[in-house]
């Protein structure tokens, strides 16, 4: 039986171009026909870009905006969520906008002020498009769940009297369940968000970049310099990438047949990092994704159609 944890919760009812890289991976003649969906990613000062598969058609998604805190796309591809720093002097506000992907019309828009008055708050849409998960880089803010019109559902301040830190991660599972990290623990928190169950205790000095597939039954993460997958129950851990460099930023394809990996993860500025995007089959095998050595058969570098340089990311990346 999994150990249960009590959460310190407060329920507040509201009345209601690419960089110069040396990767020598050959471009595929074509991508597999079952390689579907669109990858959205941040790159330098070009804003949020996108590449649709299997055609590899690339283009702009959101123009560069230094006030953009985060973006998300619904799993059905119908909606876009953005969080914009709308603060003015003495007024720390984040504007959330849910818009229709087809025609750009606004579905919901509201201003949000976090408990800590933090202007850097990010949002993620739940799988059923009914809720928004809000986090910031201030432990005082905890994890906040809102309805898409801004109404507060619950705020989870911490676990066992210990606040969440800026390094802890939180994401949606199907059924509006949460998957969070707290120190070296990975925890599931189902509605109504007042208790959680342990998935796995991570006894590693360096790990992170946790991701969950759309089906909610498999996780991917980085341990030291390489990527691993495991079941949502914390079992069946497998190393799936290797190289002489570092991998990061795993993202599952919508059908979980593939994993996008950030290979050759490196520091690209004083505060920034970048990585090259490659795709591997999600079959539990280990793939060499080195930027110099010959890659394993089955590794697919992501290149826009008609271009010859591998796609490079430098921020959030999603595959919807």
XYZ file of C-alpha atoms in Angstrom:
320
model
C 0.000 0.000 0.000
C 1.345 3.442 -0.907
C 2.148 5.810 1.884
C -0.302 8.719 2.173
C 0.716 12.267 2.907
C -1.333 15.086 4.450
C -1.214 18.397 2.642
C -1.392 21.820 4.225
C -4.206 23.254 2.150
C -6.081 26.499 2.193
C -9.408 26.341 0.391
C -10.518 29.845 -0.485
C -14.050 30.006 -1.827
C -14.563 32.867 -4.186
C -17.984 34.214 -4.527
C -18.644 33.180 -6.018
C 16.945 31.626 -36.659
C 18.674 28.654 -34.849
C 21.937 28.750 -32.985
C 25.256 27.678 -34.446
C 25.516 24.012 -33.598
C 27.807 21.231 -34.735
C 25.306 18.382 -34.687
C 26.124 16.098 -37.591
C 22.926 14.067 -37.532
C 21.599 13.573 -41.042
C 18.153 14.876 -41.850
C 15.634 12.092 -42.500
C 14.253 11.762 -46.017
C 10.822 11.840 -44.423
C 9.300 11.457 -40.979
C 7.223 8.392 -40.046
C 3.547 8.880 -40.980
C 2.477 8.099 -37.403
C 4.640 10.945 -36.052
C 1.802 13.376 -35.358
C 1.044 16.599 -33.508
C 2.731 19.977 -33.267
C 5.764 20.884 -31.177
C 5.669 24.427 -29.766
C 8.893 25.849 -28.382
C 10.638 29.033 -27.261
C 13.698 30.122 -29.176
C 15.871 33.129 -28.239
C 14.320 36.398 -29.447
C 12.148 34.755 -32.119
C 9.290 34.133 -29.701
C 7.322 30.895 -29.652
C 7.789 28.800 -32.784
C 6.064 25.628 -33.942
C 6.768 22.648 -36.157
C 3.967 20.317 -37.272
C 4.642 16.644 -37.890
C 5.069 14.570 -39.985
C 5.246 17.360 -42.598
C 7.911 19.271 -40.584
C 6.202 22.521 -41.534
C 7.555 25.262 -39.300
C 6.468 28.787 -38.451
C 5.751 31.412 -35.823
C 3.172 30.807 -33.083
C 3.528 33.775 -30.694
C 5.736 36.793 -31.552
C 8.556 37.564 -29.149
C 7.275 39.255 -26.001
C 9.494 39.764 -22.962
C 6.374 39.959 -20.789
C 5.167 36.469 -21.764
C 5.511 34.252 -18.687
C 4.138 31.045 -20.202
C 1.984 29.532 -22.916
C 0.007 26.327 -23.258
C -2.139 24.598 -25.871
C -5.053 22.344 -24.979
C -4.667 18.648 -25.695
C -7.478 18.800 -28.248
C -5.737 21.705 -30.005
C -8.751 23.999 -29.640
C -7.436 26.528 -27.104
C -4.357 28.564 -26.280
C -3.528 29.850 -22.792
C -1.063 32.671 -22.185
C 0.159 34.313 -18.984
C 1.458 37.860 -19.461
C 3.200 40.048 -16.900
C 0.802 42.997 -16.853
C 2.303 44.688 -13.795
C 2.584 48.423 -13.378
C 4.244 50.384 -10.607
C 2.940 49.037 -7.304
C 0.541 46.650 -9.074
C 1.808 43.077 -9.553
C -0.686 41.531 -11.951
C -0.535 38.616 -14.373
C -3.075 38.570 -17.201
C -4.331 35.116 -18.212
C -5.975 34.785 -21.626
C -7.724 31.696 -22.943
C -8.333 32.047 -26.660
C -9.752 30.033 -29.524
C -6.987 28.551 -31.684
C -9.115 28.582 -34.846
C -10.131 32.230 -34.940
C -8.124 33.883 -32.146
C -11.189 35.058 -30.242
C -10.955 35.444 -26.466
C -12.847 32.825 -24.457
C -11.827 34.049 -20.980
C -9.457 36.760 -19.798
C -8.728 37.825 -16.222
C -6.093 39.452 -14.037
C -4.496 37.401 -11.289
C -2.497 38.562 -8.278
C -0.588 35.882 -6.385
C -0.353 35.835 -2.561
C 3.277 36.975 -2.806
C 2.455 39.625 -5.393
C 4.670 37.827 -7.883
C 4.564 39.083 -11.469
C 6.108 35.854 -12.791
C 3.263 33.328 -12.629
C 2.743 30.554 -15.159
C -0.358 28.581 -16.153
C -1.186 25.103 -17.463
C -4.555 23.958 -18.817
C -6.077 20.795 -17.352
C -6.758 17.893 -19.711
C -10.503 18.698 -19.813
C -9.881 22.451 -20.346
C -11.822 23.392 -17.204
C -8.991 24.397 -14.827
C -5.694 26.271 -14.777
C -2.721 25.259 -12.623
C -0.779 28.359 -11.528
C 2.768 28.397 -10.153
C 5.369 31.071 -9.547
C 8.998 31.205 -8.478
C 8.059 32.248 -4.936
C 7.425 29.556 -2.302
C 4.784 31.761 -0.651
C 2.522 31.300 -3.665
C 2.295 27.511 -3.441
C 0.193 25.804 -6.120
C -3.061 27.472 -7.129
C -5.937 25.907 -9.048
C -8.299 28.286 -10.854
C -11.304 27.872 -13.083
C -10.703 29.174 -16.587
C -12.626 32.349 -15.740
C -10.258 33.074 -12.837
C -12.396 31.789 -9.957
C -10.239 30.286 -7.209
C -10.771 26.575 -6.570
C -7.989 25.773 -4.088
C -4.513 26.822 -3.060
C -2.077 24.138 -1.864
C 0.504 25.876 0.288
C 2.809 22.959 1.021
C 3.293 19.414 2.175
C 3.723 18.270 5.770
C 4.149 21.881 6.915
C 6.926 22.474 4.374
C 6.199 24.968 1.560
C 6.769 24.084 -2.067
C 10.033 25.529 -3.360
C 10.683 27.260 -6.676
C 12.429 24.065 -7.816
C 9.391 21.841 -7.258
C 7.380 20.911 -10.351
C 3.634 20.530 -10.860
C 1.620 19.256 -13.814
C -1.766 17.838 -14.729
C -2.745 14.203 -14.962
C -6.027 13.002 -16.531
C -9.083 13.423 -14.321
C -7.807 16.805 -13.058
C -5.327 15.006 -10.802
C -2.000 16.700 -10.021
C 1.495 15.284 -10.228
C 3.950 17.291 -8.126
C 7.469 17.073 -6.808
C 8.369 18.101 -3.275
C 12.063 17.844 -2.498
C 13.039 14.306 -3.540
C 9.448 13.023 -3.679
C 7.100 12.576 -6.652
C 3.470 12.700 -5.471
C -0.016 12.321 -6.962
C -2.776 14.582 -5.632
C -6.340 13.842 -6.770
C -9.275 16.226 -6.344
C -10.273 17.728 -3.923
C -6.509 18.201 -3.392
C -6.377 17.525 0.350
C -4.215 14.387 0.321
C -1.602 12.755 -1.839
C 0.073 9.405 -2.473
C 3.729 8.712 -3.050
C 4.802 7.723 -6.578
C 8.527 7.489 -5.964
C 11.272 8.776 -3.704
C 14.122 10.003 -5.902
C 17.377 9.300 -4.084
C 19.589 10.972 -6.678
C 21.873 13.973 -6.296
C 20.796 15.520 -9.603
C 17.432 14.887 -11.246
C 14.584 16.891 -12.744
C 12.805 17.813 -15.996
C 9.848 15.616 -15.065
C 7.221 15.077 -17.784
C 4.064 12.957 -18.001
C 2.448 11.546 -21.124
C -1.067 12.544 -22.180
C -2.477 9.184 -21.109
C -1.133 9.692 -17.570
C 0.533 6.273 -17.326
C 4.196 7.041 -18.004
C 6.794 9.547 -16.810
C 10.035 10.818 -18.317
C 12.769 12.636 -16.429
C 16.442 13.452 -16.309
C 18.808 11.731 -13.871
C 22.294 13.242 -13.948
C 23.033 13.782 -17.674
C 20.599 11.377 -19.309
C 16.880 10.688 -19.687
C 14.815 7.863 -18.231
C 11.224 6.670 -18.399
C 9.155 4.879 -15.776
C 5.564 3.936 -15.101
C 3.221 6.255 -13.234
C 3.558 3.819 -10.306
C 7.305 4.565 -10.110
C 8.331 1.145 -11.438
C 9.993 -0.074 -14.643
C 12.618 2.675 -14.819
C 14.685 2.564 -18.026
C 17.481 4.752 -19.363
C 16.479 5.900 -22.856
C 19.229 8.338 -23.933
C 22.999 8.422 -23.810
C 25.765 10.647 -25.202
C 28.989 12.335 -24.196
C 26.970 15.428 -23.351
C 23.763 16.195 -21.438
C 20.134 15.544 -22.340
C 17.107 17.360 -20.914
C 13.539 18.544 -21.609
C 11.789 15.260 -22.474
C 8.317 15.635 -24.000
C 5.998 12.792 -25.045
C 4.192 12.787 -28.378
C 0.390 12.994 -27.992
C 0.051 9.232 -28.579
C 3.160 8.401 -26.476
C 4.804 6.501 -29.337
C 7.729 8.927 -29.368
C 9.697 11.184 -27.025
C 11.267 14.500 -27.961
C 14.601 14.920 -26.191
C 16.752 18.005 -25.763
C 20.216 16.785 -26.749
C 23.476 18.678 -26.281
C 22.024 20.756 -23.427
C 24.447 23.648 -22.953
C 24.720 27.134 -21.504
C 24.111 29.683 -24.251
C 24.138 32.922 -22.247
C 24.768 34.176 -18.720
C 21.315 33.014 -17.580
C 20.159 30.861 -20.498
C 20.491 27.342 -21.872
C 19.716 25.799 -25.227
C 19.385 22.297 -26.643
C 18.917 20.495 -29.950
C 15.618 18.722 -30.554
C 15.642 15.053 -31.490
C 12.941 12.406 -31.430
C 13.368 8.808 -30.273
C 10.897 5.925 -30.279
C 9.291 5.342 -26.884
C 10.103 1.639 -26.835
C 12.232 1.391 -23.690
C 15.484 1.076 -25.626
C 18.526 3.298 -25.083
C 19.402 5.697 -27.917
C 22.650 7.559 -28.537
C 21.742 11.191 -29.334
C 25.280 12.599 -29.280
C 25.889 15.816 -31.288
C 29.199 14.477 -32.655
C 29.147 10.679 -32.639
C 26.926 8.682 -34.968
C 23.429 8.430 -33.517
C 21.504 5.222 -32.975
C 19.217 4.034 -35.724
C 15.771 5.482 -35.095
C 16.927 8.873 -33.788
C 15.212 11.655 -35.746
C 16.568 15.215 -35.654
C 13.846 17.849 -35.979
C 14.387 20.109 -38.972
C 11.922 22.483 -40.570
C 10.986 21.430 -44.080
C 13.470 22.912 -46.541
C 16.063 23.760 -43.876
C 19.242 21.949 -42.939
C 19.850 22.977 -39.309
C 18.444 21.123 -36.365
C 15.715 22.913 -34.415
C 17.046 24.441 -31.203
C 15.044 25.426 -28.136
C 15.782 27.737 -25.235
C 12.655 27.667 -23.078
C 9.323 25.927 -22.599
C 8.452 23.203 -25.094
C 5.179 21.258 -25.477
C 3.896 18.643 -27.936
C 0.147 18.740 -28.573
